[in-house]
Coordinates of C-alpha atoms in Angstrom, one line a residue:
X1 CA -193.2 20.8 69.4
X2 CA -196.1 18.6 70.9
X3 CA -197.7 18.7 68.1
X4 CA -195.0 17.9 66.0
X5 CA -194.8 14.4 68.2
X6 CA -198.0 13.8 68.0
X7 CA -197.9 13.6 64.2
X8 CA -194.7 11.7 64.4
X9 CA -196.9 8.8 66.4
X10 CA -199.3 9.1 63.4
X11 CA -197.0 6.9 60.9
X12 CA -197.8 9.2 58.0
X13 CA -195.7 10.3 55.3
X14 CA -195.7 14.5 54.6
X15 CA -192.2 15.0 52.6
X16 CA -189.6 17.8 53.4
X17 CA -192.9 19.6 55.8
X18 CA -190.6 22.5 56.2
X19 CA -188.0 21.1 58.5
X20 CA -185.4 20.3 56.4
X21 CA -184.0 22.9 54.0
X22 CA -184.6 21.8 50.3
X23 CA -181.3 24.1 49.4
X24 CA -179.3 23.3 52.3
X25 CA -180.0 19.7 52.8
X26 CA -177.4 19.5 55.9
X27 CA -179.7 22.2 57.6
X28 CA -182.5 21.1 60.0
X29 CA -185.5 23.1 61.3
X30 CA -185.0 24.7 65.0
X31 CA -188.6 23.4 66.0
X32 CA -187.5 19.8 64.4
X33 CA -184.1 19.8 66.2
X34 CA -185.9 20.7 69.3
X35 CA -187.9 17.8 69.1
X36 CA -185.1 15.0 68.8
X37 CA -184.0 16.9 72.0
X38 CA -187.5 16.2 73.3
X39 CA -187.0 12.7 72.6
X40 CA -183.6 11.6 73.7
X41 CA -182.6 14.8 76.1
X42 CA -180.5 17.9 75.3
X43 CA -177.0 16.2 75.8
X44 CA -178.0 13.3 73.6
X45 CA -178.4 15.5 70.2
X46 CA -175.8 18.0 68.8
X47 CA -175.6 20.2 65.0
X48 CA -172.4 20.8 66.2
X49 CA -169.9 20.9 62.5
X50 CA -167.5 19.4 64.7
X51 CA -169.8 16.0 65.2
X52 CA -171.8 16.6 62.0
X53 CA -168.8 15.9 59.8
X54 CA -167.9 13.5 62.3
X55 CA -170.9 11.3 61.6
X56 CA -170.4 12.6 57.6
X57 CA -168.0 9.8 56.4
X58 CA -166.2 6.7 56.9
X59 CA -162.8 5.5 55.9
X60 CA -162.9 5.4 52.3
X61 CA -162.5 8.2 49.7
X62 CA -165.5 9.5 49.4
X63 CA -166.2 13.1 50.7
X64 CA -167.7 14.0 53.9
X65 CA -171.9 15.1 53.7
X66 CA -172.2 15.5 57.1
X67 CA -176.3 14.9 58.5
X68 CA -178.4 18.1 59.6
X69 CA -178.1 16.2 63.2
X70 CA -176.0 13.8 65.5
X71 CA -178.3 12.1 68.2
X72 CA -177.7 9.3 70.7
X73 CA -180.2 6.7 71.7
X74 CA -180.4 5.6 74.8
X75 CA -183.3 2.9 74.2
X76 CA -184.9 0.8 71.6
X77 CA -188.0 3.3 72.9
X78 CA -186.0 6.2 71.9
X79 CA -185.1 5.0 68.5
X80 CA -188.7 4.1 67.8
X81 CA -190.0 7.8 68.6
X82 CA -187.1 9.0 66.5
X83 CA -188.4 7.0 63.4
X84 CA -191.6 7.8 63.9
X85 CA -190.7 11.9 64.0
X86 CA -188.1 11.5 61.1
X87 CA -190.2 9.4 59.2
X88 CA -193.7 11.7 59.6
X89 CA -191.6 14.7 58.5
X90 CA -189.8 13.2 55.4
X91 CA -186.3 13.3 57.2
X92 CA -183.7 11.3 56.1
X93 CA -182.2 8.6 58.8
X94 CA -178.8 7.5 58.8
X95 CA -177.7 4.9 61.4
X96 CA -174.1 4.7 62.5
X97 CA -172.1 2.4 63.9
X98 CA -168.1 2.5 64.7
X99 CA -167.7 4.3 61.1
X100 CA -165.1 1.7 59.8
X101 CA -166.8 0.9 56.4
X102 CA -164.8 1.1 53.3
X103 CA -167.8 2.5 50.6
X104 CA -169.2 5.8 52.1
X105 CA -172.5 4.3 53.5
X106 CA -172.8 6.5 55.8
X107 CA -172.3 9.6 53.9
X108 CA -175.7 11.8 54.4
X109 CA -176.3 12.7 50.7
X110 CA -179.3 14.3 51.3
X111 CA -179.1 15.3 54.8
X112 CA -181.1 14.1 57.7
X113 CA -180.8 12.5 61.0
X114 CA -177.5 10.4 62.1
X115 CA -178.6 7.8 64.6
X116 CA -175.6 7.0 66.5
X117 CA -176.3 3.7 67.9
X118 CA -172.7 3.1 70.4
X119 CA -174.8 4.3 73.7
X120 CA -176.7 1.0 73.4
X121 CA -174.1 -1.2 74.0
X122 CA -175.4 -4.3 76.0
X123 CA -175.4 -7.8 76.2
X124 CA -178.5 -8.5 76.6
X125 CA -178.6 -12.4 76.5
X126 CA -176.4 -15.4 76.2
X127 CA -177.7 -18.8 75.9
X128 CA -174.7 -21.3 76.0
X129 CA -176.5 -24.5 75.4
X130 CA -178.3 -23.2 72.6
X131 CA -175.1 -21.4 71.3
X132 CA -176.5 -17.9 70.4
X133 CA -176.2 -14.5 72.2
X134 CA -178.5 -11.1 72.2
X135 CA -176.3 -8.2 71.5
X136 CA -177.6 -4.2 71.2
X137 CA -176.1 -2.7 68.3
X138 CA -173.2 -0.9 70.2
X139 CA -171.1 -4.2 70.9
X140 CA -168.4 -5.0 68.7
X141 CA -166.9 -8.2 68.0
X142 CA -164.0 -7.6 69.7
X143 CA -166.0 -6.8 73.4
X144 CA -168.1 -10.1 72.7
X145 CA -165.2 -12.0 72.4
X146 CA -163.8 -10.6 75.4
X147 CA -166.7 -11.5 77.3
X148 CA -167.2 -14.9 75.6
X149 CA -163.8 -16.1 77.0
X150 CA -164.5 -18.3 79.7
X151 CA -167.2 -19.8 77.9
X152 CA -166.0 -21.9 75.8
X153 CA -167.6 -20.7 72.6
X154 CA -166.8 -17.7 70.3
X155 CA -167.9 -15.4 67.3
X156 CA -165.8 -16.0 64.2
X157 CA -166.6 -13.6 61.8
X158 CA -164.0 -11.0 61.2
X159 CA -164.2 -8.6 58.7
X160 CA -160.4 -6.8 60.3
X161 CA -161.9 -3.6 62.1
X162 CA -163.5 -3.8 65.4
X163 CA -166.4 -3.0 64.0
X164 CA -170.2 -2.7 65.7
X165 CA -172.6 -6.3 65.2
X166 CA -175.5 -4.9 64.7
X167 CA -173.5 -2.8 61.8
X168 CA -172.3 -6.2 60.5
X169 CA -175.2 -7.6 60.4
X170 CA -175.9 -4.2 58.1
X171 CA -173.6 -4.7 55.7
X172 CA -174.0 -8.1 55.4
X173 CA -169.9 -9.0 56.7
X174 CA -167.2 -11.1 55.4
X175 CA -164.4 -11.7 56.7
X176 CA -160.3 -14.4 57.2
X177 CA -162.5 -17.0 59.0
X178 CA -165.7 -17.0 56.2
X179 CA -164.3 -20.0 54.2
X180 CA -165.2 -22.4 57.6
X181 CA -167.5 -20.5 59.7
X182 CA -169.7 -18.8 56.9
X183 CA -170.4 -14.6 56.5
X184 CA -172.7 -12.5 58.7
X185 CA -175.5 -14.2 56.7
X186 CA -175.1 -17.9 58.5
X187 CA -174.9 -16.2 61.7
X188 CA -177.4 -14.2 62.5
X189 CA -180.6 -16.2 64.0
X190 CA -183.0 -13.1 64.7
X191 CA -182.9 -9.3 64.5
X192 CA -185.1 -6.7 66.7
X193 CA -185.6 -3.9 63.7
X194 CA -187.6 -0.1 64.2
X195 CA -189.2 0.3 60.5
X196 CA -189.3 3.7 59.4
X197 CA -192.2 4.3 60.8
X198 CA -191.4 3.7 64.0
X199 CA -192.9 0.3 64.7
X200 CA -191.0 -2.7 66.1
X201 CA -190.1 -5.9 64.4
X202 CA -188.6 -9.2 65.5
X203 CA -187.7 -10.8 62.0
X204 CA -187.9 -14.6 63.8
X205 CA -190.4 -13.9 65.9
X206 CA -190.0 -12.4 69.6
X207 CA -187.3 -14.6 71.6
X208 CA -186.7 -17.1 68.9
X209 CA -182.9 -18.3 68.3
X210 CA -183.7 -21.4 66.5
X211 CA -181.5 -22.3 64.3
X212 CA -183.6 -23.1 60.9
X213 CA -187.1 -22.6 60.4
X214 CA -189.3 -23.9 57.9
X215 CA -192.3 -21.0 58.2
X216 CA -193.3 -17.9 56.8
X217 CA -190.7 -15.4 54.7
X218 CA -186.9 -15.2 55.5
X219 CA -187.1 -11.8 56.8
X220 CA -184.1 -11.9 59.0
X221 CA -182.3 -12.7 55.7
X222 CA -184.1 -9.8 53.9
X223 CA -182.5 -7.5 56.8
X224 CA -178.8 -9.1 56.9
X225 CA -177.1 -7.1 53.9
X226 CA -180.1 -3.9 53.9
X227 CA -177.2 -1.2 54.7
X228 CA -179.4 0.7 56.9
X229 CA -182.5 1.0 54.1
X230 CA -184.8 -1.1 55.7
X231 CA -184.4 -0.3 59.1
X232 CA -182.9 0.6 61.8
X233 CA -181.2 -2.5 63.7
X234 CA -181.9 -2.7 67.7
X235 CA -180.7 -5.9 68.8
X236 CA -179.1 -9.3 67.3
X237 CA -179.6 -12.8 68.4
X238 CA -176.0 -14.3 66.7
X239 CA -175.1 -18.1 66.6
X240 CA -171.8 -19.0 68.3
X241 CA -169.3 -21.5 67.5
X242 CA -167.2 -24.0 70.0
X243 CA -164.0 -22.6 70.3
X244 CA -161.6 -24.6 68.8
X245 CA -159.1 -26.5 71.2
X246 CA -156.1 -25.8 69.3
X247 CA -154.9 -23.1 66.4
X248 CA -152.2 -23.1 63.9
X249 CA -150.9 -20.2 61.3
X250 CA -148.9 -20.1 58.5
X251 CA -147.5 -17.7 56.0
X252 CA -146.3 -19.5 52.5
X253 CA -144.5 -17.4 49.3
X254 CA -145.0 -18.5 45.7
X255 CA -143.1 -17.8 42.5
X256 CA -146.3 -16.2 41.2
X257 CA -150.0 -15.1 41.9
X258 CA -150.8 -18.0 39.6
X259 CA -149.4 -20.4 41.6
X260 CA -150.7 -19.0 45.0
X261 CA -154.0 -19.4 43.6
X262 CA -154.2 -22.8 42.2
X263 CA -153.1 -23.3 45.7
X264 CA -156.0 -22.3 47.5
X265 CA -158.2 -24.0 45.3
X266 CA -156.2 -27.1 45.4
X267 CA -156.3 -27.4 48.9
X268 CA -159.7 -26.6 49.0
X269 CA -160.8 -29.5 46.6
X270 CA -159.0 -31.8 48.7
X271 CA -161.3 -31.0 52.0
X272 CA -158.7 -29.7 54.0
X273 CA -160.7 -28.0 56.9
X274 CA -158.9 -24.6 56.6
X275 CA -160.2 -22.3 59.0
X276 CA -158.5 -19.1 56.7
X277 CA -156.9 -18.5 53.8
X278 CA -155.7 -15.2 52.4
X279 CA -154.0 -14.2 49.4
X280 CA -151.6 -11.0 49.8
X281 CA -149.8 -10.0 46.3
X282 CA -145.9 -8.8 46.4
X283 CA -147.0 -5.3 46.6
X284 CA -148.9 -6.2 49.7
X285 CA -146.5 -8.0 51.4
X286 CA -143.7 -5.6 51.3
X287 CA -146.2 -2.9 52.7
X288 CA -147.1 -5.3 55.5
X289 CA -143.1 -6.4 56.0
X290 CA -142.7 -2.0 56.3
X291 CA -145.8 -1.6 58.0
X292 CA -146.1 -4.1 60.9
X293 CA -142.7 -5.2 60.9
X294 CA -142.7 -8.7 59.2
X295 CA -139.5 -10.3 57.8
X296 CA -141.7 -12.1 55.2
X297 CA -140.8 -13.0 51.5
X298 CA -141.9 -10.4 49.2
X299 CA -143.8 -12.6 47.1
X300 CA -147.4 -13.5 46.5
X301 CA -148.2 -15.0 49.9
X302 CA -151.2 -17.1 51.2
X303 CA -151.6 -16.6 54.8
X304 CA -153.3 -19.6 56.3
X305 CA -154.6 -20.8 59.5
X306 CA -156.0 -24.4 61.1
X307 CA -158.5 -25.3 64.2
X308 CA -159.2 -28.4 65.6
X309 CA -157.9 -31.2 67.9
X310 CA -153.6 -31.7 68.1
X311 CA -154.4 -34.6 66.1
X312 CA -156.5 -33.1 63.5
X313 CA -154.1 -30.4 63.2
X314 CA -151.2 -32.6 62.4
X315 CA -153.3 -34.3 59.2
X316 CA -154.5 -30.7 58.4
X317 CA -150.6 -29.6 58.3
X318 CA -149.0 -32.4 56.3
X319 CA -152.1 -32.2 53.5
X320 CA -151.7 -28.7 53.3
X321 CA -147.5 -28.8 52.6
X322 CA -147.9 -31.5 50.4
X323 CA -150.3 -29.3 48.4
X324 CA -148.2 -25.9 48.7
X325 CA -145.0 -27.7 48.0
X326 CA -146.4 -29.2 44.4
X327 CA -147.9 -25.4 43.4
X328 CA -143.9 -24.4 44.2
X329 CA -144.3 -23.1 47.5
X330 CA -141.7 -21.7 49.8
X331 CA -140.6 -20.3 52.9
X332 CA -143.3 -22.1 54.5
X333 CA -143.4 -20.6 58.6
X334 CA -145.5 -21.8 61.0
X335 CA -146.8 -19.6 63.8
X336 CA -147.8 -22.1 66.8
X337 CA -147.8 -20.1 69.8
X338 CA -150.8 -17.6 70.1
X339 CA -148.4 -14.1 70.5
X340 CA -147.1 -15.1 67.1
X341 CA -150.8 -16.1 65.5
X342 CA -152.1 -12.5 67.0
X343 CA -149.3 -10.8 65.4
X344 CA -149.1 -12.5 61.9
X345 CA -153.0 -12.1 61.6
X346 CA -152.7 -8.0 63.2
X347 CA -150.5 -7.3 60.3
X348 CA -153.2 -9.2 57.4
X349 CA -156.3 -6.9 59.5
X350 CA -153.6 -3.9 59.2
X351 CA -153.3 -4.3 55.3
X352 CA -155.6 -1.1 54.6
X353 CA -153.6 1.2 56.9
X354 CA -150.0 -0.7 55.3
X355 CA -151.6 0.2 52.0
X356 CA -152.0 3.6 52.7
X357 CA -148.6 4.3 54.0
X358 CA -147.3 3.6 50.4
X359 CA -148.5 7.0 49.0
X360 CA -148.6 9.5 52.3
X361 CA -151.5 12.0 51.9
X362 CA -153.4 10.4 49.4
X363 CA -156.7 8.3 50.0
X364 CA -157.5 4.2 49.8
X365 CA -160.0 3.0 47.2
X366 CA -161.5 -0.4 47.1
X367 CA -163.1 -3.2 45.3
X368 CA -164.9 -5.3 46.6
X369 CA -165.9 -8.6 44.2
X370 CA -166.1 -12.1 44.7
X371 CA -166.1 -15.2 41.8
X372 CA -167.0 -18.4 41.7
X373 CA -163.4 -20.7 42.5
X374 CA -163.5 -22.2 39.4
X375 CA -162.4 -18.5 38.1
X376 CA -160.8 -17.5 40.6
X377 CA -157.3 -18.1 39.0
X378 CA -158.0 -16.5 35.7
X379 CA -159.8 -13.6 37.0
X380 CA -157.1 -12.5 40.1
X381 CA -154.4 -13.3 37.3
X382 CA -156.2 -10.8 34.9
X383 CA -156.6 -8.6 37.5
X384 CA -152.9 -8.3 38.3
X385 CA -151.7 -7.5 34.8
X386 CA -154.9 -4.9 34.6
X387 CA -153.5 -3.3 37.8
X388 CA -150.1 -3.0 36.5
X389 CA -151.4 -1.7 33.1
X390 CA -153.3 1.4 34.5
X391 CA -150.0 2.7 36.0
X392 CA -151.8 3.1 39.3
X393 CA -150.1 2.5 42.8
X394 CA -152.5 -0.1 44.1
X395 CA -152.9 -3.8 46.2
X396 CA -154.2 -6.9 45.7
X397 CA -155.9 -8.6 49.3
X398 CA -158.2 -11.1 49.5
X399 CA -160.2 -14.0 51.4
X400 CA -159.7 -16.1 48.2
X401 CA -161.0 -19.6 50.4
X402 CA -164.4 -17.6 49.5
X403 CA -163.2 -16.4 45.8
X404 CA -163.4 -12.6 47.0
X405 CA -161.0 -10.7 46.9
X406 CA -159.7 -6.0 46.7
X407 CA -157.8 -4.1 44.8
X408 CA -156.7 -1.5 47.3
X409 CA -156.1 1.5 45.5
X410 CA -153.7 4.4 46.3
X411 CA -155.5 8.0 44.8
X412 CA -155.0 11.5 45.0
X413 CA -158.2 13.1 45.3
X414 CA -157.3 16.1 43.9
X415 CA -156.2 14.9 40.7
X416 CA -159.0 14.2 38.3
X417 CA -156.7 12.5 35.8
X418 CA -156.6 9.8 38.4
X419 CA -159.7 9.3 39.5
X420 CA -160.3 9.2 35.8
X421 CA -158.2 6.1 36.0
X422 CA -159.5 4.1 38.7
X423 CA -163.1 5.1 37.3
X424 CA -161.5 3.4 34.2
X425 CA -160.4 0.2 36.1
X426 CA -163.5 0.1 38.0
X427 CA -165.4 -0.1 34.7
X428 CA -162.9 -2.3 33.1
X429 CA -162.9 -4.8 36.9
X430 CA -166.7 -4.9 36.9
X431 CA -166.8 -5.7 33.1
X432 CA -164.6 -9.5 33.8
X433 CA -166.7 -9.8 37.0
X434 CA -170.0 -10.0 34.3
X435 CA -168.0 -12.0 31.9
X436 CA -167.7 -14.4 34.4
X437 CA -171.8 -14.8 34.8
X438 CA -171.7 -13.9 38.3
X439 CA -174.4 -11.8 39.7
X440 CA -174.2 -11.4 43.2
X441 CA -174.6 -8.4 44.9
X442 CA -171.1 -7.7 44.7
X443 CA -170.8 -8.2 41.1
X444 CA -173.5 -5.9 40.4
X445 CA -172.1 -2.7 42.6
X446 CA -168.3 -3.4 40.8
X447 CA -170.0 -3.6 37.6
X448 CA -171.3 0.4 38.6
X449 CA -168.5 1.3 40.4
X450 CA -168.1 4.4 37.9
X451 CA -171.7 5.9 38.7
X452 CA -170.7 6.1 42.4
X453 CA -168.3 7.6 41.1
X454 CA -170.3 10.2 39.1
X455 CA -171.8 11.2 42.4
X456 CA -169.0 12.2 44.5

């Protein structure tokens, strides 16, 4: 075993060295396993099936592949050592986070070592007057928030689950309030990374939380959006926002998807400072009405919120009407009081579980694409009558202030006739997305939605 370490500290590369199983790729080696405990302690590692398939999937639909090995951090010390080990051996590594993604990222296709990163779950650092804050990679949004409160700033970005920061920062997160306060990628200011190898990087330098520099290669940017295959992420340095003095939400119908679209991109033409806006089809609406017990029209539905001073508010409010009036808007309800913004916007975060409760037992598929505004319209429109077409039980969701929006898709995974479908729609989705000339990385994975596919 100590001489198993010791190669580990030598940063060299010697694949599949007999410690992980070529035909059983979920199977470890009992010297290797005993040297993960030698790095992190006995109670910190388990090959438990129990915590294997655990740490083996997510929430979407793909199967579980559970790793050879769960272990638990305590330090970024430990983390570096277990590079290093995994990395000398040619061990897969697989860091995990609160396990709420939507596109099996964490699924261990070829075995290896899950790094469970929720031990480490510190604030290390806030700096108020420079309007940042060091986080490990166990805090979620939710807990920074929390202890933001008396501050006076916040963290905006919401991508619906509670999900780690450090695991946002991963994938790169989106979320209601993106239109006004950006994604994860105008938010992070500086990221503490252990490479494979084992070695420590500070992608801004150590201690830096500037916010723009004008030296050297982006590399916290090359990090934000990596999905675990650059490295693993040890601490983030986030920017924070002023929070607003005052809040407003509001739910609007529309006769049709068309006209709930031309909405959002009317009001955003106009510069109306709109802090969220969210598109929610009929289908949608009706599961949210069931599902979180809404009395809302079931009707293609923008769900829209507003921050700022009273003042600003009340300009924000009489554009927005004026807008949503002349696109045929009705059933305009406004939620002023914070119980009733918490519980409007509960029920839009709760669309994937209200989606689900529409076919019991089977599994939630989704897209994930984004179009330039202009498009938006004629694409979500397309969309819709594609959806109907395939016969499939399915959603449409979206943060359209951004032009991104899902098709939330109700499947039996046991019936290849339907996954044959929404391999079909997937294809035919990613083929309008290219149409459109949009090539972001988005674009690109709904354009090869059917080879991921393929694999499961």
């Amino acid at each position: 075993m100590a001489s198993l370490l010791r190669a580990a500290g030598t940063w060299g590369l010697f694949p599949w060295r007999g410690y992980c199983s070529r035909g059983m790729q979920g199977e470890l080696g009992k010297g290797f396993v005993e040297a993960l405990k030698a790095v992190v302690g006995s109670p910190h590692v388990s090959t438990a099936a129990a915590d294997r398939e655990q740490h083996g999937h997510d929430e979407s639909i793909h199967r579980c592949q559970p790793p050879g090995a769960v272990v638990w951090p305590q330090n970024v010390e430990q983390v570096s050592r277990l590079a290093a080990l995994c990395y000398s051996q040619g061990v897969p590594i697989i860091p995990f986070g609160t396990g709420t993604g939507l596109e099996g990222g964490v699924c261990a296709v070829q075995g290896g070592v899950c790094v469970n990163l929720t031990h480490m779950d510190r604030i290390l650092k806030l700096n108020p007057e420079d309007f940042s804050v060091v986080v490990e990679p166990g805090v979620t949004r939710k807990v920074l928030n929390t202890y933001l409160r008396d501050s006076g700033l916040w963290f905006p970005v919401d991508p619906g689950a509670d999900a780690s920061l450090c695991g946002m920062v991963a994938t790169a997160a989106s979320g209601t309030n993106a239109v006004r306060y950006g994604t994860m990628r105008d938010n992070v200011l500086n990221l503490e990374v252990v490479l494979p190898g084992g070695r420590l990087l500070h992608t801004a330098g150590l201690g830096r939380h500037f916010r723009k520099s004008a030296a050297g290669y982006n590399l916290t940017g090359l990090f934000v959006g990596s999905e675990g295959t650059l490295g693993l992420i040890t601490a983030a340095t986030l920017r924070l926002h002023p929070a607003p003095e005052a809040m407003v939400a509001a739910t609007c119908a529309f006769p049709s998807v068309q006209a709930a679209v031309d909405t959002t991109v009317h009001i955003l033409q106009a510069a109306v400072p709109v802090a969220r806006i969210e598109f929610l089809d009929e289908v949608m609406m009706d599961a949210c009405n069931r599902h979180s017990q809404l009395n809302c029209s079931v009707a293609p539905t923008l769900f829209l919120e507003f921050h700022g001073s009273e003042r600003a508010l009340a300009e924000q409010i009489e554009r927005a009407e004026e807008i949503t009036q002349h696109n045929g808007g009705s059933h305009f309800c406004w939620a002023k009081e914070a119980e009733e913004r918490s519980r409007l916007w509960a029920a839009r975060h709760n669309a994937w579980y209200a989606a689900l409760a529409l076919r019991p037992g089977c599994k939630g598929y989704s897209t994930d694409v984004c179009v330039p505004i202009s498009r938006l319209p004629e694409i979500l429109v397309q969309t819709k009558e594609d959806l109907k077409a395939s016969g499939l039980t399915g959603t449409i969701v979206g943060h359209v202030g951004d032009g991104n929006f899902h098709c939330i898709l109700l499947v039996d995974p046991e019936d290849p006739e339907e996954l044959d479908r929404v391999k079909a729609f997937g294809k035919q989705l990613g083929r309008s997305f290219l149409k459109s000339s949009v090539t972001t990385t988005r674009q690109v994975m709904a354009s090869g939605l059917h080879d991921v596919w393929e694999s499961q």
